CSV table of C-alpha atoms and ligand atoms in Angstrom, one decimal:
chain,number,residue,atom,x,y,z
A,1,MET,CA,-99.2,165.0,-10.4
A,2,THR,CA,-99.2,167.6,-7.8
A,3,GLY,CA,-99.8,171.3,-7.4
A,4,LYS,CA,-97.0,171.3,-5.2
A,5,GLU,CA,-94.3,170.7,-7.8
A,6,ARG,CA,-93.0,173.8,-9.2
A,7,ILE,CA,-90.4,175.0,-11.4
A,8,SER,CA,-88.7,178.3,-10.8
A,9,LEU,CA,-86.9,179.9,-13.8
A,10,ASP,CA,-84.0,182.2,-13.2
A,11,LEU,CA,-85.7,184.7,-15.6
A,12,PRO,CA,-87.2,188.3,-14.6
A,13,ARG,CA,-91.1,188.2,-14.2
A,14,ALA,CA,-93.6,190.1,-16.3
A,15,CYS,CA,-95.1,191.6,-13.2
A,16,SER,CA,-94.4,192.0,-9.5
A,17,TRP,CA,-96.2,193.6,-6.3
A,18,GLU,CA,-93.7,194.2,-3.6
A,19,LYS,CA,-94.8,196.2,-0.6
A,20,GLY,CA,-97.4,198.0,-2.4
A,21,GLU,CA,-95.3,198.7,-5.4
A,22,LEU,CA,-96.2,197.6,-9.2
A,23,SER,CA,-93.5,197.0,-11.6
A,24,PHE,CA,-93.6,195.3,-14.9
A,25,LEU,CA,-90.8,194.1,-17.2
A,26,ASP,CA,-90.8,196.4,-20.1
A,27,GLN,CA,-91.1,193.6,-22.9
A,28,THR,CA,-90.8,196.1,-25.7
A,29,ARG,CA,-87.2,196.5,-24.6
A,30,LEU,CA,-86.3,192.9,-25.0
A,31,PRO,CA,-84.1,191.2,-25.7
A,32,GLY,CA,-81.8,194.0,-25.9
A,33,GLU,CA,-82.3,195.4,-22.4
A,34,VAL,CA,-84.0,194.2,-19.3
A,35,VAL,CA,-85.7,196.9,-17.5
A,36,ILE,CA,-88.1,196.8,-15.0
A,37,GLU,CA,-90.5,199.7,-14.9
A,38,LYS,CA,-92.2,201.1,-11.7
A,39,GLN,CA,-96.1,201.6,-12.3
A,40,VAL,CA,-97.2,204.8,-10.4
A,41,THR,CA,-100.6,205.7,-11.8
A,42,VAL,CA,-103.4,204.0,-13.3
A,43,SER,CA,-103.0,205.6,-16.7
A,44,GLN,CA,-99.3,204.3,-16.8
A,45,VAL,CA,-100.5,200.8,-16.2
A,46,PHE,CA,-103.5,201.4,-18.9
A,47,ASP,CA,-100.3,202.5,-21.2
A,48,SER,CA,-98.4,199.5,-20.7
A,49,ILE,CA,-100.9,197.2,-21.5
A,50,LYS,CA,-102.0,198.7,-24.5
A,51,ASN,CA,-98.4,199.3,-25.7
A,52,LEU,CA,-97.4,195.6,-24.8
A,53,LYS,CA,-94.9,196.5,-22.2
A,54,VAL,CA,-96.8,193.8,-20.1
A,55,ARG,CA,-98.6,191.3,-22.5
A,56,GLY,CA,-99.8,187.7,-22.7
A,57,ALA,CA,-103.4,186.9,-21.7
A,58,PRO,CA,-102.8,185.7,-17.9
A,59,ALA,CA,-100.0,188.5,-17.5
A,60,ILE,CA,-102.4,191.4,-18.3
A,61,GLY,CA,-105.1,189.9,-16.0
A,62,ILE,CA,-102.7,190.1,-13.2
A,63,ALA,CA,-101.4,193.4,-14.2
A,64,GLY,CA,-105.2,194.5,-14.5
A,65,ALA,CA,-105.9,193.5,-10.9
A,66,TYR,CA,-102.9,195.1,-9.5
A,67,GLY,CA,-103.5,198.4,-11.6
A,68,LEU,CA,-106.9,198.6,-9.9
A,69,LEU,CA,-104.9,199.0,-6.7
A,70,VAL,CA,-102.8,201.5,-8.2
A,71,GLY,CA,-105.6,203.9,-9.5
A,72,LEU,CA,-107.7,203.1,-6.1
A,73,ARG,CA,-105.1,204.2,-3.8
A,74,GLU,CA,-105.7,207.7,-4.0
A,75,HIS,CA,-109.5,207.4,-3.3
A,76,LEU,CA,-109.0,205.8,0.3
A,77,GLY,CA,-110.8,208.7,1.7
A,78,LEU,CA,-114.0,208.3,-0.2
A,79,PRO,CA,-117.4,206.9,1.4
A,80,ALA,CA,-117.4,203.2,0.6
A,81,GLU,CA,-120.3,203.7,-2.0
A,82,LEU,CA,-118.3,206.3,-4.1
A,83,PHE,CA,-115.0,204.2,-3.7
A,84,LEU,CA,-116.9,201.2,-5.2
A,85,LYS,CA,-118.2,203.5,-8.1
A,86,LYS,CA,-114.5,204.6,-8.7
A,87,LEU,CA,-113.7,200.9,-8.9
A,88,SER,CA,-116.2,200.0,-11.6
A,89,ASP,CA,-115.1,203.1,-13.3
A,90,LEU,CA,-111.4,202.2,-13.3
A,91,ALA,CA,-112.1,198.4,-14.3
A,92,VAL,CA,-114.1,199.7,-17.4
A,93,TYR,CA,-111.1,201.8,-18.4
A,94,LEU,CA,-108.4,199.2,-17.8
A,95,ASP,CA,-110.3,196.6,-19.7
A,96,SER,CA,-110.7,199.1,-22.4
A,97,ALA,CA,-106.7,198.8,-23.1
A,98,ARG,CA,-107.0,195.5,-24.9
A,99,PRO,CA,-110.2,193.6,-26.0
A,100,THR,CA,-109.6,190.0,-26.9
A,101,ALA,CA,-107.8,188.4,-24.0
A,102,VAL,CA,-110.8,187.6,-21.6
A,103,ASN,CA,-108.1,187.3,-18.7
A,104,LEU,CA,-108.2,191.1,-18.2
A,105,ARG,CA,-111.8,191.3,-17.9
A,106,TRP,CA,-112.1,188.0,-15.6
A,107,ALA,CA,-109.5,189.5,-13.2
A,108,LEU,CA,-111.3,192.9,-13.3
A,109,ASP,CA,-114.7,191.3,-12.6
A,110,ARG,CA,-113.2,189.1,-9.7
A,111,MET,CA,-111.7,192.2,-7.8
A,112,GLU,CA,-114.9,194.0,-8.4
A,113,ARG,CA,-117.1,191.1,-7.2
A,114,ARG,CA,-114.7,190.9,-4.1
A,115,ALA,CA,-115.1,194.5,-3.2
A,116,TYR,CA,-119.0,194.4,-3.6
A,117,GLU,CA,-119.0,191.5,-1.3
A,118,GLU,CA,-117.6,193.8,1.2
A,119,SER,CA,-119.5,196.9,0.6
A,120,LYS,CA,-120.4,197.5,4.2
A,121,LYS,CA,-116.9,198.1,5.1
A,122,ASP,CA,-114.9,201.5,4.7
A,123,ALA,CA,-112.7,202.2,1.7
A,124,LYS,CA,-109.7,201.2,3.4
A,125,GLU,CA,-110.6,197.9,4.5
A,126,ILE,CA,-112.0,197.0,1.1
A,127,PHE,CA,-108.8,198.1,-0.5
A,128,ASP,CA,-106.9,195.9,2.0
A,129,LEU,CA,-109.2,192.8,1.0
A,130,LEU,CA,-108.6,193.8,-2.6
A,131,GLU,CA,-104.9,193.8,-2.2
A,132,LEU,CA,-105.3,190.1,-0.9
A,133,GLU,CA,-107.3,189.1,-3.8
A,134,ALA,CA,-104.9,190.6,-6.4
A,135,VAL,CA,-102.2,188.5,-4.7
A,136,ARG,CA,-104.4,185.5,-4.6
A,137,ILE,CA,-105.3,185.9,-8.5
A,138,HIS,CA,-101.2,186.1,-9.2
A,139,ARG,CA,-100.5,183.0,-6.9
A,140,GLU,CA,-103.2,180.9,-8.3
A,141,ASP,CA,-101.9,181.8,-11.9
A,142,ILE,CA,-98.4,180.4,-11.1
A,143,GLU,CA,-100.1,177.0,-9.7
A,144,CYS,CA,-102.1,177.0,-12.9
A,145,CYS,CA,-98.9,177.2,-15.0
A,146,ASN,CA,-97.1,174.6,-13.3
A,147,LEU,CA,-100.2,172.3,-13.2
A,148,ILE,CA,-100.7,173.1,-17.2
A,149,GLY,CA,-96.9,172.1,-17.5
A,150,GLN,CA,-97.3,168.8,-15.6
A,151,HIS,CA,-100.7,167.6,-17.5
A,152,GLY,CA,-98.8,168.5,-20.7
A,153,GLU,CA,-95.4,167.2,-20.8
A,154,HIS,CA,-96.1,163.8,-21.4
A,155,LEU,CA,-97.0,164.9,-24.9
A,156,ILE,CA,-93.5,165.8,-25.8
A,157,GLU,CA,-91.3,162.7,-26.3
A,158,GLU,CA,-87.6,162.2,-26.9
A,159,GLY,CA,-86.5,163.4,-30.2
A,160,MET,CA,-89.4,165.2,-31.1
A,161,GLY,CA,-89.9,168.6,-32.9
A,162,VAL,CA,-92.4,171.0,-31.0
A,163,LEU,CA,-93.7,174.3,-32.9
A,164,THR,CA,-94.9,177.4,-31.0
A,165,HIS,CA,-96.2,180.6,-32.0
A,166,CYS,CA,-95.9,184.0,-30.4
A,167,ASN,CA,-95.1,183.8,-26.7
A,168,ALA,CA,-97.1,181.9,-24.1
A,169,GLY,CA,-94.2,181.6,-21.9
A,170,HIS,CA,-92.7,182.8,-18.7
A,171,LEU,CA,-93.1,186.4,-19.8
A,172,ALA,CA,-96.7,185.9,-20.7
A,173,VAL,CA,-98.0,184.7,-17.3
A,174,SER,CA,-97.1,184.9,-13.7
A,175,GLU,CA,-94.2,182.5,-14.4
A,176,LEU,CA,-93.4,179.5,-16.6
A,177,GLY,CA,-95.9,180.0,-19.2
A,178,THR,CA,-99.1,178.3,-20.7
A,179,ALA,CA,-97.8,176.5,-24.0
A,180,LEU,CA,-94.1,176.5,-22.8
A,181,ALA,CA,-95.0,175.0,-19.3
A,182,PRO,CA,-95.0,171.5,-20.7
A,183,MET,CA,-91.7,172.1,-22.7
A,184,TYR,CA,-90.0,173.4,-19.4
A,185,TYR,CA,-91.3,170.3,-17.4
A,186,ALA,CA,-90.2,167.8,-20.2
A,187,ASN,CA,-86.9,169.4,-20.3
A,188,LYS,CA,-86.7,169.1,-16.1
A,189,ARG,CA,-87.7,165.5,-16.7
A,190,GLY,CA,-84.7,165.2,-18.8
A,191,ARG,CA,-86.2,164.5,-22.4
A,192,LYS,CA,-84.2,166.0,-25.4
A,193,PHE,CA,-86.3,167.6,-27.8
A,194,LYS,CA,-86.4,170.6,-30.3
A,195,ILE,CA,-88.5,173.5,-30.0
A,196,TYR,CA,-89.1,175.7,-33.2
A,197,ALA,CA,-90.3,179.3,-32.4
A,198,ASP,CA,-92.0,181.2,-35.1
A,199,GLU,CA,-90.8,184.7,-35.2
A,200,THR,CA,-94.4,186.1,-34.9
A,201,ARG,CA,-94.7,189.4,-37.1
A,202,PRO,CA,-95.5,192.1,-36.9
A,203,LEU,CA,-94.2,192.6,-33.2
A,204,LEU,CA,-92.0,189.4,-33.1
A,205,GLN,CA,-92.8,187.8,-29.8
A,206,GLY,CA,-91.4,184.9,-31.1
A,207,ALA,CA,-87.9,186.1,-32.0
A,208,ARG,CA,-87.8,188.7,-29.2
A,209,LEU,CA,-89.4,186.7,-26.4
A,210,THR,CA,-89.9,183.0,-26.8
A,211,SER,CA,-86.4,182.4,-28.2
A,212,TRP,CA,-85.1,184.7,-25.6
A,213,GLU,CA,-86.7,182.9,-22.3
A,214,LEU,CA,-86.0,179.4,-23.8
A,215,SER,CA,-82.4,179.8,-24.6
A,216,ARG,CA,-81.8,181.7,-21.3
A,217,ALA,CA,-83.4,178.7,-19.7
A,218,GLY,CA,-81.2,176.3,-21.4
A,219,LEU,CA,-83.7,174.8,-23.8
A,220,ASP,CA,-82.6,173.8,-27.1
A,221,VAL,CA,-84.7,176.6,-29.6
A,222,THR,CA,-84.5,177.3,-33.2
A,223,LEU,CA,-86.1,180.6,-34.5
A,224,ILE,CA,-87.9,180.4,-37.8
A,225,CYS,CA,-89.6,183.1,-39.8
A,226,ASP,CA,-93.4,182.8,-40.2
A,227,ASN,CA,-93.4,181.6,-43.6
A,228,MET,CA,-91.5,178.5,-42.9
A,229,PRO,CA,-93.7,176.0,-40.6
A,230,ALA,CA,-95.0,174.2,-43.7
A,231,HIS,CA,-91.8,173.6,-45.0
A,232,LEU,CA,-90.4,172.2,-41.7
A,233,MET,CA,-93.4,169.9,-41.6
A,234,LYS,CA,-92.8,168.6,-44.9
A,235,LEU,CA,-89.3,167.7,-43.9
A,236,GLY,CA,-90.5,165.8,-40.8
A,237,MET,CA,-89.0,168.3,-38.4
A,238,ILE,CA,-92.2,168.9,-36.3
A,239,GLN,CA,-94.2,166.2,-34.5
A,240,LEU,CA,-96.3,168.5,-32.3
A,241,VAL,CA,-97.5,172.0,-31.9
A,242,ILE,CA,-98.5,173.6,-28.7
A,243,VAL,CA,-100.1,177.4,-28.6
A,244,GLY,CA,-101.5,179.7,-26.0
A,245,SER,CA,-104.5,181.4,-26.5
A,246,ASP,CA,-106.3,184.7,-25.4
A,247,ARG,CA,-109.7,183.6,-25.2
A,248,VAL,CA,-111.3,180.1,-25.7
A,249,ALA,CA,-115.0,180.5,-26.7
A,250,ALA,CA,-117.5,178.1,-25.3
A,251,ASN,CA,-117.7,176.0,-28.2
A,252,GLY,CA,-113.8,175.4,-28.1
A,253,ASP,CA,-112.8,178.1,-31.0
A,254,ALA,CA,-109.7,179.7,-29.7
A,255,ALA,CA,-108.1,183.3,-30.5
A,256,ASN,CA,-104.3,183.4,-30.4
A,257,LYS,CA,-101.8,185.7,-32.0
A,258,ILE,CA,-102.2,186.4,-35.7
A,259,GLY,CA,-100.9,183.5,-37.6
A,260,THR,CA,-101.9,180.9,-35.2
A,261,PHE,CA,-104.9,179.6,-37.5
A,262,GLY,CA,-102.5,179.3,-40.5
A,263,VAL,CA,-100.3,177.0,-38.3
A,264,ALA,CA,-103.4,175.2,-37.3
A,265,ILE,CA,-104.4,174.5,-40.8
A,266,LEU,CA,-100.9,173.5,-41.9
A,267,ALA,CA,-101.0,170.8,-38.8
A,268,ASP,CA,-104.1,169.6,-39.8
A,269,TYR,CA,-102.8,169.2,-43.4
A,270,PHE,CA,-99.8,167.3,-42.1
A,271,LYS,CA,-101.7,165.3,-39.2
A,272,ILE,CA,-99.7,166.8,-36.6
A,273,PRO,CA,-101.3,167.1,-33.3
A,274,PHE,CA,-102.3,170.8,-32.4
A,275,TYR,CA,-102.8,171.7,-28.9
A,276,VAL,CA,-103.8,174.9,-27.1
A,277,ALA,CA,-102.7,175.4,-23.3
A,278,CYS,CA,-104.4,178.0,-21.2
A,279,PRO,CA,-105.9,178.2,-17.7
A,280,TYR,CA,-109.5,178.0,-17.3
A,281,SER,CA,-109.5,181.7,-16.8
A,282,THR,CA,-109.1,181.9,-20.5
A,283,ILE,CA,-112.2,180.1,-21.3
A,284,ASP,CA,-114.9,182.4,-21.8
A,285,PRO,CA,-118.8,180.8,-21.2
A,286,LYS,CA,-120.2,184.2,-22.0
A,287,THR,CA,-118.5,184.1,-25.8
A,288,PRO,CA,-120.4,181.2,-27.7
A,289,ASN,CA,-118.1,180.9,-30.5
A,290,GLY,CA,-114.9,182.2,-32.3
A,291,GLU,CA,-117.3,184.7,-34.2
A,292,SER,CA,-118.1,186.7,-31.0
A,293,ILE,CA,-114.5,187.1,-30.0
A,294,PRO,CA,-113.7,190.7,-30.3
A,295,ILE,CA,-110.3,191.0,-32.4
A,296,GLU,CA,-107.9,193.7,-31.4
A,297,GLN,CA,-107.0,196.0,-34.5
A,298,ARG,CA,-103.6,197.4,-33.9
A,299,ASN,CA,-101.6,200.7,-35.3
A,300,PRO,CA,-100.5,200.4,-38.9
A,301,GLU,CA,-96.9,201.5,-37.9
A,302,GLU,CA,-96.5,198.1,-36.3
A,303,VAL,CA,-96.6,196.7,-40.0
A,304,THR,CA,-94.9,199.3,-42.2
A,305,GLY,CA,-91.8,199.3,-39.9
A,306,PHE,CA,-89.9,198.3,-37.0
A,307,GLY,CA,-87.8,199.7,-34.5
A,308,GLY,CA,-87.8,203.2,-36.0
A,309,VAL,CA,-86.9,201.7,-39.4
A,310,MET,CA,-89.9,202.0,-42.2
A,311,THR,CA,-89.9,198.6,-44.3
A,312,ALA,CA,-92.9,199.7,-46.4
A,313,PRO,CA,-93.9,203.0,-48.1
A,314,GLU,CA,-95.4,205.4,-45.5
A,315,ASP,CA,-98.7,205.9,-47.2
A,316,VAL,CA,-99.2,202.2,-48.0
A,317,LYS,CA,-102.7,200.7,-46.7
A,318,VAL,CA,-102.4,198.4,-43.8
A,319,PHE,CA,-104.5,195.7,-42.2
A,320,ASN,CA,-103.3,194.8,-38.8
A,321,PRO,CA,-105.6,192.5,-36.7
A,322,ALA,CA,-103.5,191.2,-33.5
A,323,PHE,CA,-105.3,188.0,-33.1
A,324,ASP,CA,-107.0,185.2,-35.3
A,325,VAL,CA,-109.4,182.6,-34.3
A,326,THR,CA,-108.6,178.7,-34.8
A,327,PRO,CA,-111.9,176.6,-35.2
A,328,ARG,CA,-112.5,174.0,-32.4
A,329,SER,CA,-112.0,171.2,-35.1
A,330,LEU,CA,-108.5,171.7,-35.6
A,331,ILE,CA,-107.4,171.4,-31.8
A,332,LYS,CA,-106.7,167.9,-30.6
A,333,GLY,CA,-107.0,169.0,-27.1
A,334,TYR,CA,-106.8,172.0,-24.4
A,335,ILE,CA,-104.1,171.6,-21.8
A,336,THR,CA,-105.3,173.2,-18.6
A,337,GLU,CA,-104.8,173.1,-14.8
A,338,LYS,CA,-107.4,170.6,-14.8
A,339,GLY,CA,-105.9,168.3,-17.3
A,340,ILE,CA,-106.3,167.9,-21.1
A,341,VAL,CA,-110.0,168.8,-21.9
A,342,LYS,CA,-112.3,169.0,-24.7
A,343,PRO,CA,-115.5,171.3,-25.1
A,344,PRO,CA,-118.1,171.3,-23.4
A,345,PHE,CA,-115.9,172.7,-20.9
D,401,MRU,O1,-100.4,190.8,-28.1
D,401,MRU,P1,-99.7,189.7,-27.2
D,401,MRU,O2,-98.3,189.5,-27.4
D,401,MRU,O3,-100.0,189.9,-25.8
D,401,MRU,O4,-100.2,188.0,-27.8
D,401,MRU,C1,-100.1,187.1,-26.8
D,401,MRU,C2,-100.5,185.8,-27.6
D,401,MRU,O5,-101.0,185.6,-28.3
D,401,MRU,C3,-100.4,184.7,-26.6
D,401,MRU,O6,-100.3,183.7,-27.1
D,401,MRU,C4,-101.4,184.2,-25.5
D,401,MRU,O7,-101.6,185.6,-24.9
D,401,MRU,C5,-101.4,183.5,-24.4
D,401,MRU,S1,-100.2,183.9,-23.1
D,401,MRU,C6,-100.1,182.6,-22.2
């Protein structure tokens, strides 16, 4: 196992920072179109995070760190004290884009801490150090994902069926993924196995993103509807479940895309091991348990239609939580950059 081994997929990345310019792959346009969109203002970055152009817990952390730079660039003439105040305001603003994934808050806090360590410098010097910090957050995530892949790949044996929910892959992080990283590594080692991707209503991250990236990378993926896992498990088609997480509470309860909890209950019923894969930045020591994790509520229109086509009566009442919480008792282990761990973390 080495931090030096790395898989580089020939796929567009969720987020890039080149020569001071921030771009996101617009994931709302996938799988139809690959569109890279420059992010010019901080409100554009906010909207991109809120509207899921960039999404997935680690990716929005990276996007938030670079987003701060985009917002701070126009304030380099301020005295250091006012510049730092501006930074804190922008961090609060960006953090409010999405409440559940703790990686966003984690990355913004890290940027803020770095800036306050250098409060004696002028605004431009602080900005330059913040740019290095954002790039470091991004690079560390690449290393984390590769280590998660290496620590988890042995769970996937020849001939297995592996189920995943939502998209915790290359598109949700710097590159490679969390839940999908062990699959990319097992594939690299030459093992043959099948991946089943839940379509993940209402926004279809499994259909639009997971099945897209896995098939483009040459892995054996089969798309299923969200109401099919029980049937596949009963038929003996699934031997392992790996999902990502947006926030793991200190006691091990894990928030992930709505529907994950149901999959975990099914896995328990059929005695199939259920793993959560995430970097340590997803584990939040300040959140004691799942009940304290804020669950994002999203627009009812995501449920009443898709792609501009109504699939329900316009005036129907809708409940649209974006995430649910799987209790620690249903999780066999947490695949992290430090190995497969269990609480207390
Ligand atoms: O609403 P999304 O698409 O941002 O939800 C993403 C997920 O639920 C992922 O599984 C999670 O963020 C982990 S990404 C490595």
